[in-house]
XYZ file of C-alpha atoms in Angstrom:
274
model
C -15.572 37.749 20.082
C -13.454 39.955 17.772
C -13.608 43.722 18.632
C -11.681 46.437 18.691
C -9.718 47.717 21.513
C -8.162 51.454 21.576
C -5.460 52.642 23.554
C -3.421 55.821 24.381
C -0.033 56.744 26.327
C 0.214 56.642 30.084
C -1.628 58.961 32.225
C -0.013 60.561 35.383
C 1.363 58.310 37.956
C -1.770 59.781 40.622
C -3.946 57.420 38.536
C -2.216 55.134 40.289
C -3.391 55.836 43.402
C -6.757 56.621 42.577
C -7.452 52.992 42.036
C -6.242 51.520 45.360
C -8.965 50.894 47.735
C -9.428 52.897 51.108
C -6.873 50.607 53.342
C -4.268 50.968 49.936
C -4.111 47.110 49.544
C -3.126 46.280 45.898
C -6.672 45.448 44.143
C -6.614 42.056 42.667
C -8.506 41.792 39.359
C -9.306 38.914 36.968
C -9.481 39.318 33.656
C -12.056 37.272 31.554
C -11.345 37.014 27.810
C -11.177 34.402 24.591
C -8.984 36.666 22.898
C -5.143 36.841 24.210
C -4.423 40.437 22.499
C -7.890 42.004 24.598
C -6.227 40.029 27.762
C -2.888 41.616 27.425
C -3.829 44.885 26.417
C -6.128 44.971 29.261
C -3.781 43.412 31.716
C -1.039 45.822 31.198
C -3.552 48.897 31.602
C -4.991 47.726 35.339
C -0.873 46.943 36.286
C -0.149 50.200 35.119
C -2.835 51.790 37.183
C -1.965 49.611 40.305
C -3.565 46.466 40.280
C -2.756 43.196 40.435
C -4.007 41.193 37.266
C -4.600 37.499 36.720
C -5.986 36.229 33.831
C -8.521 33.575 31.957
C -9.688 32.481 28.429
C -12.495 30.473 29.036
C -15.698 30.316 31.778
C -14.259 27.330 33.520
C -11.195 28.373 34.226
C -12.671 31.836 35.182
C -14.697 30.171 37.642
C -11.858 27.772 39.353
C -9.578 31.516 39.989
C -12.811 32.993 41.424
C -13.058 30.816 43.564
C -9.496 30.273 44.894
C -7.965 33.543 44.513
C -10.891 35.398 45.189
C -10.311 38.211 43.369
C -11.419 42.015 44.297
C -12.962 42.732 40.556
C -13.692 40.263 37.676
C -13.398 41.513 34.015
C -15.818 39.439 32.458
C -16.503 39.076 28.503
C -20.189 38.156 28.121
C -18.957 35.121 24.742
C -16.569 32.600 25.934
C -15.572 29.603 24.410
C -17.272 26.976 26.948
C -19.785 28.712 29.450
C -21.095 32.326 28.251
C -20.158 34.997 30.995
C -24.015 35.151 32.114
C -23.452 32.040 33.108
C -20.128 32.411 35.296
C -21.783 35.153 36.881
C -24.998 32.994 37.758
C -22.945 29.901 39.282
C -20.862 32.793 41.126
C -23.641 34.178 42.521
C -25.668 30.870 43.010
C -22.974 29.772 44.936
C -22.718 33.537 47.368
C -19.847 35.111 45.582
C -20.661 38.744 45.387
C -17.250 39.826 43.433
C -17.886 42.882 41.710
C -18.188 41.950 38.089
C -17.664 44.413 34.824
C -19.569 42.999 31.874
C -17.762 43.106 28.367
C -20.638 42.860 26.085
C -21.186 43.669 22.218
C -21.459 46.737 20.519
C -25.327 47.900 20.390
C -26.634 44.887 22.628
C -28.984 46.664 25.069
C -30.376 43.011 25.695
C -26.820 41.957 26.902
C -26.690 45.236 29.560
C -29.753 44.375 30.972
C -29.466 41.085 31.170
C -25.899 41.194 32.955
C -27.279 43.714 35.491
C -30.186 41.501 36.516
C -28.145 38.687 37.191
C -25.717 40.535 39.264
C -23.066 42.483 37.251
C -22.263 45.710 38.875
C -21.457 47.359 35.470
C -20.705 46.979 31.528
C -18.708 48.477 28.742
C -19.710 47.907 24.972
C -17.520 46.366 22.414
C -15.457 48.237 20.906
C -14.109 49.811 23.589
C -11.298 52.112 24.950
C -8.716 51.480 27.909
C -9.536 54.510 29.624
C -12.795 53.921 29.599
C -12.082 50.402 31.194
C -9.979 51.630 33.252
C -12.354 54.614 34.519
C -15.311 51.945 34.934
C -12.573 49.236 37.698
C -12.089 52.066 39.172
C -14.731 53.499 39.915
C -16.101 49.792 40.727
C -13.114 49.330 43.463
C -13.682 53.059 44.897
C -18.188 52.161 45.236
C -16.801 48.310 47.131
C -13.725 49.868 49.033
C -16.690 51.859 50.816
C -19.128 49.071 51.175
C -16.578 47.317 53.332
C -15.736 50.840 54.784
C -19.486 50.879 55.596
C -19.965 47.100 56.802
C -17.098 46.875 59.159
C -18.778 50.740 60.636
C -21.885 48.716 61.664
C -24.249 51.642 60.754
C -27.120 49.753 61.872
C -30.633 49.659 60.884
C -32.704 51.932 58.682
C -35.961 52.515 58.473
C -39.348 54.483 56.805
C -42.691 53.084 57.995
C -42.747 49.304 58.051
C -39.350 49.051 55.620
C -36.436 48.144 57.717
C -32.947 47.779 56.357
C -30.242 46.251 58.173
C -26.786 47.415 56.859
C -24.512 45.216 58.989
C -26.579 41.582 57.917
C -27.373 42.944 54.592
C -31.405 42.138 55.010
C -34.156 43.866 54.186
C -37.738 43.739 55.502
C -41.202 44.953 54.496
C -43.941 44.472 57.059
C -42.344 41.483 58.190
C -42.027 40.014 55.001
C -38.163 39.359 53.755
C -36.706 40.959 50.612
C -34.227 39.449 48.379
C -32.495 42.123 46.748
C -29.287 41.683 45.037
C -26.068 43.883 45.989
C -26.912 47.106 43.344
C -30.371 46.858 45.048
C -29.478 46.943 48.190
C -26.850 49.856 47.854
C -29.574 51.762 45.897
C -32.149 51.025 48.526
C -29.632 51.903 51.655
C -28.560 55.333 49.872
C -32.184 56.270 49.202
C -32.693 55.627 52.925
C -30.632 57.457 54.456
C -31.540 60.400 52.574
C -35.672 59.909 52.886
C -37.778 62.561 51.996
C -34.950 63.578 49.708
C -35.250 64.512 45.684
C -31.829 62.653 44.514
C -30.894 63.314 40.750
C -29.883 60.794 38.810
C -26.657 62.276 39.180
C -26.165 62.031 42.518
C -27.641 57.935 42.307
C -25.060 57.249 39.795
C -22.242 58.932 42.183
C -22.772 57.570 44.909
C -24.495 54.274 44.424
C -22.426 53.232 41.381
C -19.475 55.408 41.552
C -19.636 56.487 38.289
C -18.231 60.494 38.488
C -20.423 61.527 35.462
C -24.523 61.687 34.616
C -24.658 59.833 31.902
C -26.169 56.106 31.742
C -28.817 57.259 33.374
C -30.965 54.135 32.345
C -29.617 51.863 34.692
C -30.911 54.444 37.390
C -34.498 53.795 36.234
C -33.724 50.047 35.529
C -32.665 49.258 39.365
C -35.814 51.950 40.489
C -37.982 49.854 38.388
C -36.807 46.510 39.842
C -36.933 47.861 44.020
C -40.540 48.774 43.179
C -41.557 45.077 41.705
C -40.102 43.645 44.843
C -41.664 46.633 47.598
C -44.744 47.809 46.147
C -46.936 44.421 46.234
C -46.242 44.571 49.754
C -47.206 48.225 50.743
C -48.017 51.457 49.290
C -45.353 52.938 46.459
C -42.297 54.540 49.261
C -39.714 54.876 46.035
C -41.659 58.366 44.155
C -40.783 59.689 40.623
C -40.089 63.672 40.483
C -40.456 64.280 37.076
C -37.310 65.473 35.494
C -35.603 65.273 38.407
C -34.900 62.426 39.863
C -36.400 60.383 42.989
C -37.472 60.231 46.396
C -38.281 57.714 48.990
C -41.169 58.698 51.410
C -44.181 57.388 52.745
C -47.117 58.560 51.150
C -48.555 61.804 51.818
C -45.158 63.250 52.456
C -44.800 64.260 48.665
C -44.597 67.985 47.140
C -46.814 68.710 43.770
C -44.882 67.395 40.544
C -44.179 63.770 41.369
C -45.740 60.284 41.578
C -44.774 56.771 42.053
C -44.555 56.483 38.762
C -44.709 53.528 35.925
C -41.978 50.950 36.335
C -38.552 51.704 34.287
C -37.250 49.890 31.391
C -36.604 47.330 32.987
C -37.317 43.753 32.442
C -37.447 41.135 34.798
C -36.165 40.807 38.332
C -33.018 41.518 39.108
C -30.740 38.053 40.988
């Protein structure tokens, strides 16, 4: 896919830094493109900012180095010229590879976003696009993983709010007895709701801390993953995942609410999320 790629000068050498995960081992990324000057370009931005960077023009080959270098990040453009990057991410995730994976999708293709999110991408950036902004978005991607290992190897234990149990160390969720698929984004969206029940969080705060984005806009995927926790919770109980109007939301059993919000209609959302 031909797009247009901008880039500026160097940024300070703590950029550097910022990128490296919490134990400071050198992130490994793969980057997914048909087009050599995109790969490049891009390759020589994540080196600069401390990564290591490995490279791939087609789905096939994208999908052999996943699975025997096992990278910390993918870069994946959504058109390839074999398999479409939907469907690397699929067979990854068919097969229980949970790399974090960055969408590159076309300009104006809200059908692409959500479809890459509900199949397990962890985030996107539209064609055409800029290096910072690439660069801000792996980043930020490393930073949200570095603490979900951080958080795994803690062994926090096991959450709960009426009959909704979350296990954090076995990654499995429960409703009366029943189990829960969720995918990764769920879960993390679930688990931070959680442990701040009875809580109003801002969309804000969910896109901090859940997706490690550092700013409030985007906030659709907020109501997109809300939207796809209450298809897979609320047939099984009452509504726990409540809508404060303007706000943001709260998880709470019911009865525990303030004037102002509801459960609320699903998000914009469509379809379940792998």
């Amino acid at each position: 896919m031909v797009s247009d790629v901008r880039a500026s000068g160097p940024e300070p050498a703590e950029c550097v830094r910022e990128v490296m995960t919490a134990n400071d081992r050198i992130p490994q990324v793969l980057v997914v493109d048909d087009e050599p000057n995109i790969r490049e370009l891009v390759q020589v931005a994540l080196k600069f900012h401390g990564c290591a960077v490995s490279t791939a023009a087609s789905g096939t080959d994208a999908l052999r180095q996943a699975e025997s270098a096992r990278p910390d990040l993918i870069v994946l453009d959504v058109v390839l010229p074999d398999i479409d990057g939907f469907e690397v991410c699929r067979r990854l995730r068919a097969g229980g590879n949970e790399v974090p994976i960055i969408f590159l999708t076309a300009r104006d293709t809200s059908s692409d976003t959500v479809t890459g999110l509900a199949l397990g991408g962890d985030d996107y950036v539209t064609k055409p696009f800029s290096v910072e902004a690439l660069v801000a978005r792996v980043r930020a991607v490393l930073r949200r993983a570095s603490r979900s290992a951080a958080t795994e190897a803690g062994g926090e234990g096991i959450l709960r709010i009426g009959d909704l149990e979350l296990d954090e160390s076995r990654w499995s969720v429960y409703r009366a007895g029943v189990p829960v698929e969720l995918s990764p984004t769920e879960f993390r969206l679930l688990a931070y709701l959680m442990r701040h029940q009875g809580r109003v969080l801002t969309r804000a705060q969910l896109l901090e801390n859940v997706w490690g984005w550092d700013y409030a806009g985007q906030s659709q995927i907020v109501e997109t993953y809300v939207s796809y926790l209450r298809r897979k919770l609320d047939p099984l109980g009452p509504p726990l995942i409540h809508t404060q109007r303007g706000v943001g939301y709260s998880l709470r059993l019911a009865g525990q609410g303030g004037p102002g919000d509801a459960a609320g209609p699903p998000g914009p959302g469509h379809g379940p999320a792998g």
